[in-house]
Amino acid sequence: MKSLIVIDYTNDFVASTGALTTGQPGQAIENTLVGTTEDFIAAGEFVVMAVDGHDPTDQYHPENKLFPPHNVIGTSGRHLYGQLAELYQAQQDKIYWLDKRHYSAFCGTDLDLRLRERRITELHLVGVCTDICVLHTAVDAYDLGYQIVVHQQAVASFDPVGHDWALRHFQNTLGAKIV
Ligand code: ZN
């Protein structure tokens, strides 16, 4: 069994006015990312929206010292971007919304349990940023024994060097299939 994890494809990470945006590279993957999500829904696979949720007044959260406020809970910056928002609106009964607090979709969430109870062994990753939240999710997936497939036309970063490095790391170090 397989699952699609859609990571942080929100206004703050993708829209031109987003607080921590990947900009053009993030916007360029929209059609592929949304099409892949539609395919997984149509096939009846377990589709997860893994979405950062932050509280900028939380003095203990390490990201608050590293980045400007982004994906703040209760703001439109945290809403899904573009056509993905429309797809979620139409199909939300078939999508599992996962609030996350750290880079990895596994960190402090019930994702591993949700996958294991469905006997899912293969994770397909799409979203942003390739070298931050997608990377950390992939590393945790590797450590937990999942097979990883990264859709290279559906991941993006604001940092092209980091993006290319992460794709090599997925393949060479985490044994991921790059498609
Ligand atoms: Zn964050």
Short mmCIF file of C-alpha atoms and ligand atoms in Angstrom, two decimals, residues 8 13 20 52-54 61 63 67 70-71 100-103 133, ligand 1:
data_model
loop_
_atom_site.label_atom_id
_atom_site.label_comp_id
_atom_site.label_asym_id
_atom_site.label_seq_id
_atom_site.Cartn_x
_atom_site.Cartn_y
_atom_site.Cartn_z
CA ASP A 8 3.48 22.65 3.08
CA PHE A 13 5.39 29.00 1.05
CA LEU A 20 8.55 32.52 3.41
CA ASP A 52 3.12 23.67 9.21
CA GLY A 53 1.25 25.47 11.99
CA HIS A 54 3.06 28.09 14.01
CA HIS A 61 9.92 27.07 19.27
CA GLU A 63 11.99 28.18 14.17
CA PHE A 67 12.64 32.42 10.21
CA HIS A 70 5.02 31.88 8.58
CA ASN A 71 2.03 29.52 8.41
CA LYS A 100 2.71 19.68 12.05
CA ARG A 101 4.88 21.87 14.24
CA HIS A 102 8.32 20.97 12.91
CA TYR A 103 9.92 20.36 9.51
CA CYS A 133 10.44 19.97 5.19
ZN ZN B 1 7.86 26.21 9.80
#
